[in-house]
Coordinates of C-alpha atoms in Angstrom, one line a residue:
X292 CA 100.2 129.7 -72.2
X293 CA 103.2 131.3 -70.6
X294 CA 102.1 135.0 -70.7
X295 CA 103.7 135.7 -67.4
X296 CA 107.2 134.5 -68.0
X297 CA 109.4 137.1 -66.4
X298 CA 106.5 139.0 -64.9
X299 CA 106.6 139.9 -61.2
X300 CA 103.2 139.7 -59.4
X301 CA 101.8 140.5 -56.0
X302 CA 98.4 139.0 -55.2
X303 CA 96.6 140.0 -51.9
X304 CA 93.9 137.7 -50.5
X305 CA 95.8 134.8 -52.0
X306 CA 95.1 132.4 -49.1
X307 CA 91.7 131.4 -50.3
X308 CA 88.9 131.8 -52.8
X309 CA 89.4 134.1 -55.8
X310 CA 92.8 135.4 -54.7
X311 CA 94.1 131.9 -54.4
X312 CA 92.7 130.9 -57.8
X313 CA 94.4 133.9 -59.4
X314 CA 97.7 133.1 -57.8
X315 CA 97.6 129.6 -59.0
X316 CA 96.6 130.6 -62.5
X317 CA 99.3 133.2 -62.9
X318 CA 101.9 130.7 -61.5
X319 CA 100.7 128.2 -64.1
X320 CA 101.5 130.8 -66.8
X321 CA 105.1 131.4 -65.5
X322 CA 104.7 134.3 -63.0
X323 CA 107.2 135.1 -60.3
X324 CA 104.6 135.6 -57.5
X325 CA 104.2 136.8 -54.0
X326 CA 101.0 135.5 -52.4
X327 CA 99.9 137.7 -49.4
X328 CA 97.1 137.1 -46.9
X329 CA 96.2 137.7 -43.3
X330 CA 95.5 134.0 -43.0
X331 CA 98.8 132.1 -42.7
X332 CA 97.0 128.7 -42.8
X333 CA 95.3 129.7 -46.0
X334 CA 98.7 130.6 -47.5
X335 CA 99.9 127.1 -46.7
X336 CA 97.0 125.7 -48.8
X337 CA 98.1 127.9 -51.7
X338 CA 101.6 126.5 -51.4
X339 CA 100.3 122.9 -51.3
X340 CA 98.1 123.5 -54.4
X341 CA 101.1 124.7 -56.4
X342 CA 103.4 122.3 -58.2
X343 CA 106.9 121.8 -57.2
X344 CA 108.2 123.8 -60.1
X345 CA 105.7 126.6 -59.3
X346 CA 106.8 126.7 -55.6
X347 CA 110.3 127.8 -56.7
X348 CA 108.7 130.9 -58.1
X349 CA 106.3 131.5 -55.2
X350 CA 106.8 133.4 -51.9
X351 CA 104.2 134.0 -49.2
X352 CA 103.8 136.9 -46.8
X353 CA 101.4 137.7 -44.0
X354 CA 99.5 140.9 -44.8
X355 CA 96.8 142.9 -43.1
X356 CA 95.7 145.3 -45.8
X357 CA 93.9 147.6 -43.3
X358 CA 97.2 148.2 -41.4
X359 CA 99.5 150.8 -43.1
X360 CA 102.6 149.4 -41.4
X361 CA 101.8 145.8 -42.5
X362 CA 101.2 147.0 -46.0
X363 CA 104.4 149.0 -46.2
X364 CA 106.5 146.1 -44.9
X365 CA 104.8 143.5 -47.1
X366 CA 105.1 145.5 -50.3
X367 CA 108.8 146.2 -49.6
X368 CA 109.4 142.6 -48.9
X369 CA 107.6 141.5 -52.0
X370 CA 109.5 143.9 -54.2
X371 CA 112.8 142.7 -52.6
X372 CA 111.9 139.1 -53.3
X373 CA 110.7 139.7 -56.9
X374 CA 113.3 142.3 -57.8
X375 CA 110.6 144.7 -58.9
X376 CA 106.8 144.7 -59.5
X377 CA 104.9 144.4 -62.8
X378 CA 101.4 143.4 -61.6
X379 CA 99.4 144.1 -58.5
X380 CA 96.1 142.2 -57.9
X381 CA 94.1 143.5 -54.9
X382 CA 91.9 140.5 -54.2
X383 CA 91.7 140.8 -50.4
X384 CA 88.2 141.5 -49.2
X385 CA 85.5 140.8 -46.7
X386 CA 81.7 140.7 -46.7
X387 CA 79.3 141.5 -43.9
X388 CA 75.5 141.5 -44.0
X389 CA 72.7 143.0 -41.9
X390 CA 69.9 145.4 -41.8
X391 CA 71.4 148.8 -42.5
X392 CA 69.4 150.4 -39.7
X393 CA 71.0 147.9 -37.3
X394 CA 74.5 147.8 -38.7
X395 CA 77.1 148.7 -36.0
X396 CA 79.5 151.5 -37.0
X397 CA 82.5 149.2 -36.3
X398 CA 81.3 146.7 -38.9
X399 CA 80.8 149.5 -41.5
X400 CA 84.3 150.8 -40.7
X401 CA 85.8 147.4 -40.9
X402 CA 84.4 146.6 -44.3
X403 CA 85.5 149.9 -45.8
X404 CA 88.9 149.6 -44.1
X405 CA 89.6 146.2 -45.8
X406 CA 87.9 146.6 -49.1
X407 CA 88.4 150.2 -50.0
X408 CA 91.2 151.7 -47.8
X409 CA 93.1 148.4 -48.0
X410 CA 93.0 148.6 -51.8
X411 CA 94.2 152.2 -51.6
X412 CA 97.0 151.4 -49.1
X413 CA 98.5 148.5 -51.1
X414 CA 98.2 150.4 -54.4
X415 CA 99.8 153.5 -53.0
X416 CA 102.8 151.5 -51.8
X417 CA 103.1 149.6 -55.1
X418 CA 102.7 152.5 -57.5
X419 CA 106.3 153.7 -57.6
X420 CA 107.5 150.2 -58.4
X421 CA 104.7 149.6 -61.0
X422 CA 105.5 153.0 -62.7
X423 CA 109.1 152.1 -62.9
X424 CA 108.4 149.2 -65.3
X425 CA 106.4 151.6 -67.6
X426 CA 103.9 148.8 -68.2
X427 CA 102.6 148.2 -64.7
X428 CA 99.1 146.8 -64.1
X429 CA 96.7 147.2 -61.1
X430 CA 93.8 144.8 -61.0
X431 CA 91.2 145.8 -58.4
X432 CA 88.0 144.0 -57.3
X433 CA 84.6 145.6 -57.4
X434 CA 81.4 143.7 -57.3
X435 CA 78.0 143.5 -59.0
X436 CA 76.7 144.9 -55.8
X437 CA 78.3 148.3 -56.8
X438 CA 76.1 148.4 -59.9
X439 CA 72.9 146.6 -59.0
X440 CA 70.8 146.8 -55.8
X441 CA 71.9 144.3 -53.2
X442 CA 69.9 144.1 -50.0
X443 CA 71.5 143.7 -46.5
X444 CA 75.0 144.6 -47.7
X445 CA 75.1 148.4 -47.9
X446 CA 78.6 148.6 -46.4
X447 CA 80.0 146.1 -48.9
X448 CA 78.2 147.8 -51.8
X449 CA 79.5 151.2 -50.8
X450 CA 83.1 149.9 -50.4
X451 CA 83.1 148.3 -53.9
X452 CA 81.6 151.4 -55.5
X453 CA 84.5 153.3 -54.0
X454 CA 86.9 150.9 -55.5
X455 CA 85.3 151.6 -58.9
X456 CA 85.9 155.3 -58.6
X457 CA 89.4 154.8 -57.2
X458 CA 90.4 152.6 -60.1
X459 CA 89.1 155.0 -62.7
X460 CA 91.0 157.9 -61.0
X461 CA 94.4 156.1 -61.0
X462 CA 93.9 154.8 -64.5
X463 CA 93.8 158.4 -65.8
X464 CA 96.3 159.8 -63.4
X465 CA 99.1 157.4 -64.4
X466 CA 98.2 156.6 -68.0
X467 CA 101.2 158.6 -69.3
X468 CA 103.5 156.5 -67.1
X469 CA 102.3 153.3 -68.8
X470 CA 100.1 152.1 -65.9
X471 CA 96.9 150.3 -66.6
X472 CA 94.2 149.9 -63.9
X473 CA 91.2 147.7 -64.3
X474 CA 88.2 146.6 -62.1
X475 CA 87.1 143.0 -62.1
X476 CA 83.4 142.7 -61.2
X477 CA 82.5 139.2 -60.0
X478 CA 79.0 138.1 -59.5
X479 CA 78.1 135.2 -57.2
X480 CA 81.3 133.1 -56.9
X481 CA 81.4 130.0 -54.8
X482 CA 84.0 130.6 -52.1
X483 CA 84.3 130.5 -48.4
X484 CA 83.5 134.2 -48.3
X485 CA 80.1 133.8 -49.9
X486 CA 79.4 130.5 -48.1
X487 CA 80.1 132.1 -44.7
X488 CA 77.9 135.1 -45.3
X489 CA 75.4 135.4 -42.4
X490 CA 72.2 137.1 -43.7
X491 CA 69.6 138.4 -41.2
X492 CA 67.3 135.7 -40.0
X493 CA 64.3 137.5 -41.4
X494 CA 65.9 138.2 -44.8
X495 CA 63.4 138.5 -47.6
X496 CA 64.6 135.9 -50.2
X497 CA 62.5 137.4 -52.9
X498 CA 64.8 140.4 -52.8
X499 CA 67.8 138.1 -53.3
X500 CA 66.5 135.8 -56.0
X501 CA 67.7 138.0 -58.8
X502 CA 71.4 137.9 -57.7
X503 CA 72.8 134.7 -59.2
X504 CA 73.9 134.8 -62.9
X505 CA 72.0 133.0 -65.6
X506 CA 74.8 130.9 -67.0
X507 CA 74.4 127.2 -66.1
X508 CA 71.0 127.8 -64.7
X509 CA 72.1 130.4 -62.1
X510 CA 74.9 128.3 -60.6
X511 CA 77.6 130.1 -58.7
X512 CA 80.8 130.8 -60.6
X513 CA 84.1 129.4 -59.6
X514 CA 87.4 131.2 -58.6
X515 CA 89.0 129.9 -61.8
X516 CA 86.4 131.7 -63.9
X517 CA 87.6 135.0 -62.4
X518 CA 91.2 133.9 -62.5
X519 CA 91.0 133.5 -66.3
X520 CA 89.7 137.0 -66.7
X521 CA 92.5 138.4 -64.6
X522 CA 95.1 136.4 -66.4
X523 CA 94.0 137.9 -69.7
X524 CA 93.6 141.5 -68.6
X525 CA 96.8 141.8 -66.7
X526 CA 98.9 140.2 -69.5
X527 CA 99.9 141.8 -72.8
X528 CA 96.7 140.5 -74.3
X529 CA 94.9 143.2 -72.3
X530 CA 97.4 146.0 -73.2
X531 CA 94.6 148.2 -74.6
X532 CA 92.3 147.8 -71.6
X533 CA 92.4 150.3 -68.8
X534 CA 90.0 152.5 -66.7
X535 CA 87.1 150.1 -67.1
X536 CA 85.3 147.1 -65.6
X537 CA 85.3 143.5 -66.7
X538 CA 82.2 141.6 -65.4
X539 CA 82.5 138.0 -64.5
X540 CA 78.9 137.5 -63.3
X541 CA 77.1 134.9 -65.3
X542 CA 74.8 137.6 -66.7
X543 CA 73.6 138.8 -63.3
X544 CA 73.5 142.4 -64.5
X545 CA 71.9 141.8 -67.9

């Protein structure tokens, strides 16, 4: 499919995991795309994974979503390279785990700064350009943790619940300007982010046993599973979808 021929896309968190999977999927469907990430080495792997033809439509930029100056500069550079902006995918995010009563304030602040404030900052800078197209799309990333109880990750759950509310708010605020805003809600997806999660040494695994989805016997999903959902909802196939969530969780919240 070539649903993204002529579409101009910015994907944050595109140097690994879900963000990288989305960038590669949209490139495969014809997008002109800027892949942004704080990890320059990760961005190199995104370039390497793209075909030669796709690289001609791909540009990479270093981005710290928690830094307003970095966000402003990156969005401006992306729009200059692309000649406008049709789709924003806010896939950058971090996870931290720990007993809530022991969680340092700086960890709490960092998780919210990246996951929630970072989503706000990038969206805020991108909105004028998305509105200009009269068919702009914002794809944000929530989590099943925002809907179901997840132990040891209160900061992460709170940040993702905030993304839910933010997405619904902008979906209504800008609906008359043709903007759509949608939350993707992944469950357990096998990425470096989830593999590197450091749970407390005394974590009660009986509290965590309910988290994996049921599809394929509870196996973790793959970045391409999420990328397929994003490719649909941000294309014209999703033109009647806004202000809502799309779960890609293998049935974790059934």
